[in-house]
PDB file of C-alpha atoms in Angstrom:
ATOM      1  CA  MET A1487     121.869 148.310 154.572  1.00 48.00           C
ATOM      2  CA  ILE A1488     124.978 146.967 152.917  1.00 52.00           C
ATOM      3  CA  VAL A1489     124.503 143.980 150.615  1.00 50.00           C
ATOM      4  CA  PRO A1490     127.529 141.746 150.032  1.00 52.00           C
ATOM      5  CA  GLN A1491     128.560 141.569 146.388  1.00 54.00           C
ATOM      6  CA  ASN A1492     129.055 137.772 146.347  1.00 55.00           C
ATOM      7  CA  ARG A1493     125.418 136.964 147.308  1.00 55.00           C
ATOM      8  CA  PRO A1494     123.276 137.272 144.151  1.00 55.00           C
ATOM      9  CA  ASP A1495     120.129 136.076 145.942  1.00 52.00           C
ATOM     10  CA  ARG A1496     120.302 139.153 148.168  1.00 55.00           C
ATOM     11  CA  GLU A1497     120.843 141.738 145.489  1.00 58.00           C
ATOM     12  CA  ARG A1498     118.745 144.835 145.377  1.00 57.00           C
ATOM     13  CA  SER A1499     117.735 146.869 142.390  1.00 57.00           C
ATOM     14  CA  ALA A1500     118.530 150.548 142.002  1.00 58.00           C
ATOM     15  CA  MET A1501     115.164 151.347 143.631  1.00 60.00           C
ATOM     16  CA  GLY A1502     116.030 149.320 146.758  1.00 57.00           C
ATOM     17  CA  VAL A1503     113.597 146.490 145.962  1.00 58.00           C
ATOM     18  CA  ARG A1504     114.882 142.986 146.587  1.00 64.00           C
ATOM     19  CA  VAL A1505     115.501 140.966 143.432  1.00 63.00           C
ATOM     20  CA  VAL A1506     114.160 137.407 143.579  1.00 68.00           C
ATOM     21  CA  SER A1507     115.866 134.731 141.550  1.00 77.00           C
ATOM     22  CA  PHE A1508     114.099 132.120 139.445  1.00 79.00           C
ATOM     23  CA  LEU A1509     115.464 129.476 141.806  1.00 79.00           C
ATOM     24  CA  GLN A1510     113.620 131.043 144.733  1.00 81.00           C
ATOM     25  CA  ILE A1511     110.400 131.288 142.732  1.00 84.00           C
ATOM     26  CA  GLY A1512     110.736 127.636 141.722  1.00 80.00           C
ATOM     27  CA  ARG A1513     111.210 126.551 145.330  1.00 85.00           C
ATOM     28  CA  LEU A1514     108.161 128.548 146.369  1.00 81.00           C
ATOM     29  CA  CYS A1515     106.028 126.974 143.612  1.00 79.00           C
ATOM     30  CA  ILE A1516     107.108 123.459 144.604  1.00 88.00           C
ATOM     31  CA  ALA A1517     106.319 124.147 148.263  1.00 82.00           C
ATOM     32  CA  LEU A1518     102.859 125.472 147.352  1.00 80.00           C
ATOM     33  CA  ALA A1519     102.176 122.470 145.091  1.00 81.00           C
ATOM     34  CA  VAL A1520     103.076 120.052 147.894  1.00 81.00           C
ATOM     35  CA  LEU A1521     100.875 121.966 150.337  1.00 76.00           C
ATOM     36  CA  VAL A1522      97.884 122.022 147.970  1.00 78.00           C
ATOM     37  CA  ASN A1523      98.236 118.300 147.241  1.00 79.00           C
ATOM     38  CA  CYS A1524      98.282 117.481 150.969  1.00 70.00           C
ATOM     39  CA  LEU A1525      95.019 119.320 151.741  1.00 69.00           C
ATOM     40  CA  PRO A1526      92.698 116.563 150.389  1.00 65.00           C
ATOM     41  CA  MET A1527      94.461 114.043 152.630  1.00 58.00           C
ATOM     42  CA  VAL A1528      93.755 116.214 155.658  1.00 52.00           C
ATOM     43  CA  SER A1529      90.051 116.530 154.754  1.00 47.00           C
ATOM     44  CA  LEU A1530      89.767 112.750 154.227  1.00 47.00           C
ATOM     45  CA  ALA A1531      91.275 112.183 157.645  1.00 42.00           C
ATOM     46  CA  ASP A1532      88.668 114.515 159.172  1.00 42.00           C
ATOM     47  CA  GLU A1533      85.780 112.607 157.538  1.00 42.00           C
ATOM     48  CA  GLY A1534      86.793 109.420 159.316  1.00 41.00           C
ATOM     49  CA  GLU A1535      86.294 111.161 162.649  1.00 40.00           C
ATOM     50  CA  LEU A1536      82.646 111.911 161.799  1.00 43.00           C
ATOM     51  CA  ARG A1537      81.591 108.259 161.919  1.00 44.00           C
ATOM     52  CA  PRO A1538      79.831 107.177 165.097  1.00 45.00           C
ATOM     53  CA  SER A1539      82.185 105.670 167.637  1.00 42.00           C
ATOM     54  CA  GLY A1540      82.251 101.896 167.596  1.00 44.00           C
ATOM     55  CA  SER A1541      80.944 101.863 164.030  1.00 49.00           C
ATOM     56  CA  GLN A1542      82.758  99.719 161.528  1.00 61.00           C
ATOM     57  CA  GLY A1543      81.180 101.497 158.592  1.00 83.00           C
ATOM     58  CA  VAL A1544      78.243 100.377 156.511  1.00 89.00           C
ATOM     59  CA  ARG A1545      78.918  99.465 152.912  1.00 90.00           C
ATOM     60  CA  PHE A1546      76.020 100.143 150.565  1.00 89.00           C
ATOM     61  CA  ARG A1547      76.684  97.349 148.075  1.00 89.00           C
ATOM     62  CA  GLU A1548      77.290  94.613 150.662  1.00 92.00           C
ATOM     63  CA  ASP A1549      75.039  95.688 153.551  1.00 92.00           C
ATOM     64  CA  VAL A1550      72.279  98.127 152.623  1.00 92.00           C
ATOM     65  CA  TYR A1551      71.417  97.250 149.023  1.00 91.00           C
ATOM     66  CA  PRO A1552      70.511  93.596 149.752  1.00 92.00           C
ATOM     67  CA  LEU A1553      68.263  94.757 152.605  1.00 92.00           C
ATOM     68  CA  ILE A1554      66.287  97.348 150.644  1.00 91.00           C
ATOM     69  CA  GLU A1555      66.189  95.119 147.568  1.00 89.00           C
ATOM     70  CA  ASN A1556      64.636  92.218 149.504  1.00 90.00           C
ATOM     71  CA  ARG A1557      62.406  94.194 151.863  1.00 90.00           C
ATOM     72  CA  CYS A1558      61.455  97.398 149.990  1.00 89.00           C
ATOM     73  CA  PHE A1559      61.880  97.225 146.206  1.00 86.00           C
ATOM     74  CA  ARG A1560      58.871  94.967 145.674  1.00 86.00           C
ATOM     75  CA  CYS A1561      56.674  98.035 146.275  1.00 87.00           C
ATOM     76  CA  HIS A1562      59.034 101.033 146.176  1.00 87.00           C
ATOM     77  CA  ALA A1563      61.111 100.750 143.006  1.00 83.00           C
ATOM     78  CA  GLY A1564      60.502 101.681 139.394  1.00 80.00           C
ATOM     79  CA  ARG A1565      57.937 103.971 137.822  1.00 77.00           C
ATOM     80  CA  GLU A1566      54.948 102.089 139.217  1.00 78.00           C
ATOM     81  CA  SER A1567      55.983 102.273 142.867  1.00 79.00           C
ATOM     82  CA  SER A1568      53.390 102.254 145.648  1.00 76.00           C
ATOM     83  CA  SER A1569      52.177 105.680 146.739  1.00 79.00           C
ATOM     84  CA  GLY A1570      54.797 107.317 144.526  1.00 80.00           C
ATOM     85  CA  VAL A1571      57.568 106.585 147.041  1.00 86.00           C
ATOM     86  CA  ARG A1572      60.738 105.323 145.396  1.00 85.00           C
ATOM     87  CA  LEU A1573      63.744 103.950 147.233  1.00 87.00           C
ATOM     88  CA  ASP A1574      65.727 103.056 144.121  1.00 86.00           C
ATOM     89  CA  ARG A1575      66.827 106.625 143.354  1.00 85.00           C
ATOM     90  CA  ARG A1576      68.891 108.784 145.687  1.00 87.00           C
ATOM     91  CA  GLU A1577      67.119 111.925 144.451  1.00 88.00           C
ATOM     92  CA  ASP A1578      63.770 110.548 145.640  1.00 87.00           C
ATOM     93  CA  VAL A1579      65.138 109.336 148.971  1.00 89.00           C
ATOM     94  CA  LEU A1580      66.520 112.833 149.634  1.00 90.00           C
ATOM     95  CA  GLY A1581      63.286 114.502 148.475  1.00 88.00           C
ATOM     96  CA  GLU A1582      64.912 116.352 145.577  1.00 86.00           C
ATOM     97  CA  THR A1583      62.246 115.239 143.087  1.00 83.00           C
ATOM     98  CA  ASN A1584      59.078 115.676 145.126  1.00 83.00           C
ATOM     99  CA  GLY A1585      60.072 117.916 148.044  1.00 86.00           C
ATOM    100  CA  THR A1586      59.409 115.243 150.671  1.00 87.00           C
ATOM    101  CA  PRO A1587      62.662 113.782 151.990  1.00 91.00           C
ATOM    102  CA  LEU A1588      62.496 110.252 153.352  1.00 92.00           C
ATOM    103  CA  VAL A1589      65.925 110.613 154.918  1.00 93.00           C
ATOM    104  CA  VAL A1590      67.746 113.455 156.657  1.00 93.00           C
ATOM    105  CA  VAL A1591      71.398 112.655 155.995  1.00 93.00           C
ATOM    106  CA  GLY A1592      73.310 112.304 159.241  1.00 93.00           C
ATOM    107  CA  HIS A1593      70.127 112.275 161.350  1.00 94.00           C
ATOM    108  CA  SER A1594      68.389 108.912 161.397  1.00 93.00           C
ATOM    109  CA  ASP A1595      66.306 110.116 164.352  1.00 94.00           C
ATOM    110  CA  ARG A1596      64.634 112.729 162.088  1.00 94.00           C
ATOM    111  CA  SER A1597      64.228 110.471 159.031  1.00 94.00           C
ATOM    112  CA  GLU A1598      60.796 109.376 157.830  1.00 93.00           C
ATOM    113  CA  LEU A1599      62.210 106.077 156.561  1.00 94.00           C
ATOM    114  CA  VAL A1600      63.330 105.070 160.062  1.00 94.00           C
ATOM    115  CA  ALA A1601      60.047 106.281 161.568  1.00 94.00           C
ATOM    116  CA  ARG A1602      58.119 104.054 159.145  1.00 93.00           C
ATOM    117  CA  VAL A1603      60.147 100.883 159.668  1.00 93.00           C
ATOM    118  CA  THR A1604      60.062 101.268 163.475  1.00 93.00           C
ATOM    119  CA  SER A1605      56.391 102.294 163.771  1.00 91.00           C
ATOM    120  CA  LYS A1606      54.147 100.195 166.024  1.00 90.00           C
ATOM    121  CA  ASP A1607      51.044 101.312 164.089  1.00 89.00           C
ATOM    122  CA  SER A1608      50.131  98.699 161.462  1.00 85.00           C
ATOM    123  CA  GLU A1609      48.731 101.443 159.182  1.00 88.00           C
ATOM    124  CA  THR A1610      52.044 103.279 158.849  1.00 89.00           C
ATOM    125  CA  ARG A1611      54.597 100.523 159.505  1.00 90.00           C
ATOM    126  CA  MET A1612      56.768  99.377 156.616  1.00 91.00           C
ATOM    127  CA  PRO A1613      56.774  96.807 155.228  1.00 89.00           C
ATOM    128  CA  PRO A1614      52.974  96.566 155.607  1.00 87.00           C
ATOM    129  CA  LYS A1615      52.864  92.824 154.961  1.00 86.00           C
ATOM    130  CA  GLY A1616      55.125  90.225 156.461  1.00 85.00           C
ATOM    131  CA  ASN A1617      57.474  90.559 159.384  1.00 89.00           C
ATOM    132  CA  PRO A1618      58.780  93.965 160.425  1.00 90.00           C
ATOM    133  CA  LEU A1619      62.475  94.701 160.076  1.00 91.00           C
ATOM    134  CA  THR A1620      64.627  93.122 162.755  1.00 93.00           C
ATOM    135  CA  ASP A1621      66.546  95.243 165.251  1.00 94.00           C
ATOM    136  CA  THR A1622      69.737  94.454 163.340  1.00 94.00           C
ATOM    137  CA  GLU A1623      68.205  95.639 160.049  1.00 93.00           C
ATOM    138  CA  VAL A1624      66.902  98.838 161.648  1.00 94.00           C
ATOM    139  CA  LYS A1625      70.310  99.503 163.216  1.00 95.00           C
ATOM    140  CA  LEU A1626      71.915  98.974 159.800  1.00 94.00           C
ATOM    141  CA  LEU A1627      69.582 101.552 158.195  1.00 94.00           C
ATOM    142  CA  LYS A1628      70.192 104.035 161.006  1.00 94.00           C
ATOM    143  CA  THR A1629      73.961 103.653 160.746  1.00 95.00           C
ATOM    144  CA  TRP A1630      73.789 104.036 156.953  1.00 94.00           C
ATOM    145  CA  ILE A1631      71.865 107.299 157.312  1.00 94.00           C
ATOM    146  CA  ASP A1632      74.056 108.615 160.144  1.00 95.00           C
ATOM    147  CA  GLU A1633      77.225 107.884 158.162  1.00 94.00           C
ATOM    148  CA  GLY A1634      76.101 109.958 155.190  1.00 92.00           C
ATOM    149  CA  LEU A1635      73.824 107.751 153.041  1.00 90.00           C
ATOM    150  CA  ASP A1636      76.514 106.168 150.876  1.00 89.00           C
ATOM    151  CA  TRP A1637      75.095 105.290 147.417  1.00 87.00           C
ATOM    152  CA  ASP A1638      76.263 103.196 144.476  1.00 84.00           C
ATOM    153  CA  GLU A1639      75.253 104.662 141.103  1.00 79.00           C
ATOM    154  CA  THR A1640      76.226 101.442 139.309  1.00 79.00           C
ATOM    155  CA  LEU A1641      73.560  99.496 141.212  1.00 77.00           C
ATOM    156  CA  LEU A1642      70.980 102.263 141.296  1.00 72.00           C
ATOM    157  CA  PRO A1643      71.423 104.813 138.493  1.00 59.00           C
ATOM    158  CA  SER A1644      70.378 108.424 138.865  1.00 57.00           C
ATOM    159  CA  ALA A1645      66.999 109.747 137.781  1.00 56.00           C
ATOM    160  CA  VAL A1646      68.439 111.329 134.629  1.00 53.00           C
ATOM    161  CA  GLU A1647      69.437 107.973 133.210  1.00 52.00           C
ATOM    162  CA  GLY A1648      66.659 106.505 131.104  1.00 54.00           C
ATOM    163  CA  SER A1649      64.596 109.686 131.221  1.00 63.00           C
ATOM    164  CA  GLU A1650      62.102 110.245 128.446  1.00 71.00           C
ATOM    165  CA  HIS A1651      62.568 114.009 128.539  1.00 73.00           C
ATOM    166  CA  TRP A1652      63.560 115.381 125.116  1.00 77.00           C
ATOM    167  CA  ALA A1653      66.835 116.781 126.454  1.00 75.00           C
ATOM    168  CA  PHE A1654      68.078 113.278 127.218  1.00 68.00           C
ATOM    169  CA  GLN A1655      67.201 111.742 123.858  1.00 74.00           C
ATOM    170  CA  PRO A1656      69.894 111.157 121.237  1.00 76.00           C
ATOM    171  CA  VAL A1657      70.204 113.803 118.552  1.00 83.00           C
ATOM    172  CA  LEU A1658      68.654 112.639 115.269  1.00 83.00           C
ATOM    173  CA  ARG A1659      68.810 114.234 111.854  1.00 85.00           C
ATOM    174  CA  PRO A1660      65.380 115.304 110.663  1.00 85.00           C
ATOM    175  CA  PRO A1661      64.269 114.021 107.261  1.00 88.00           C
ATOM    176  CA  VAL A1662      65.005 116.295 104.335  1.00 90.00           C
ATOM    177  CA  PRO A1663      61.769 118.005 103.147  1.00 88.00           C
TER     178      PRO A1663
END
């Protein structure tokens, strides 16, 4: 193959290997950077398609938190929660702390929380006292679970925060002997 002398971007070395200019490498790097930066946008667009059709999206802070705060936290929040079930920590709701998940993310039909609030049996229905959740409240919980169990750590901090375990205590200097 004959390479024209006036085209430096098509030069070949003595071994016949094509020589690449810094300009070509720079263009390639810029193209790769643009491609890599566009990938998160594509994945965010795909997430929107996972929501149930006709759903407007449930917002935890505005929709779900007021419901569980008013109807559930009286018995199921804090260290002294009834039957050891806590709804104020995501780790407990998902069963990461005790091995018993109350919610199967994306599957409200398989979630214990939904089974309890829709139960007709007065022994297992939640809340045990007062009126049961309305159809609108149950639908809200189901949509929240089906859409991925959105959580707000500023309203409900994680289990690590405030832990009494030694690893989470501030480092103190011991007294000099």
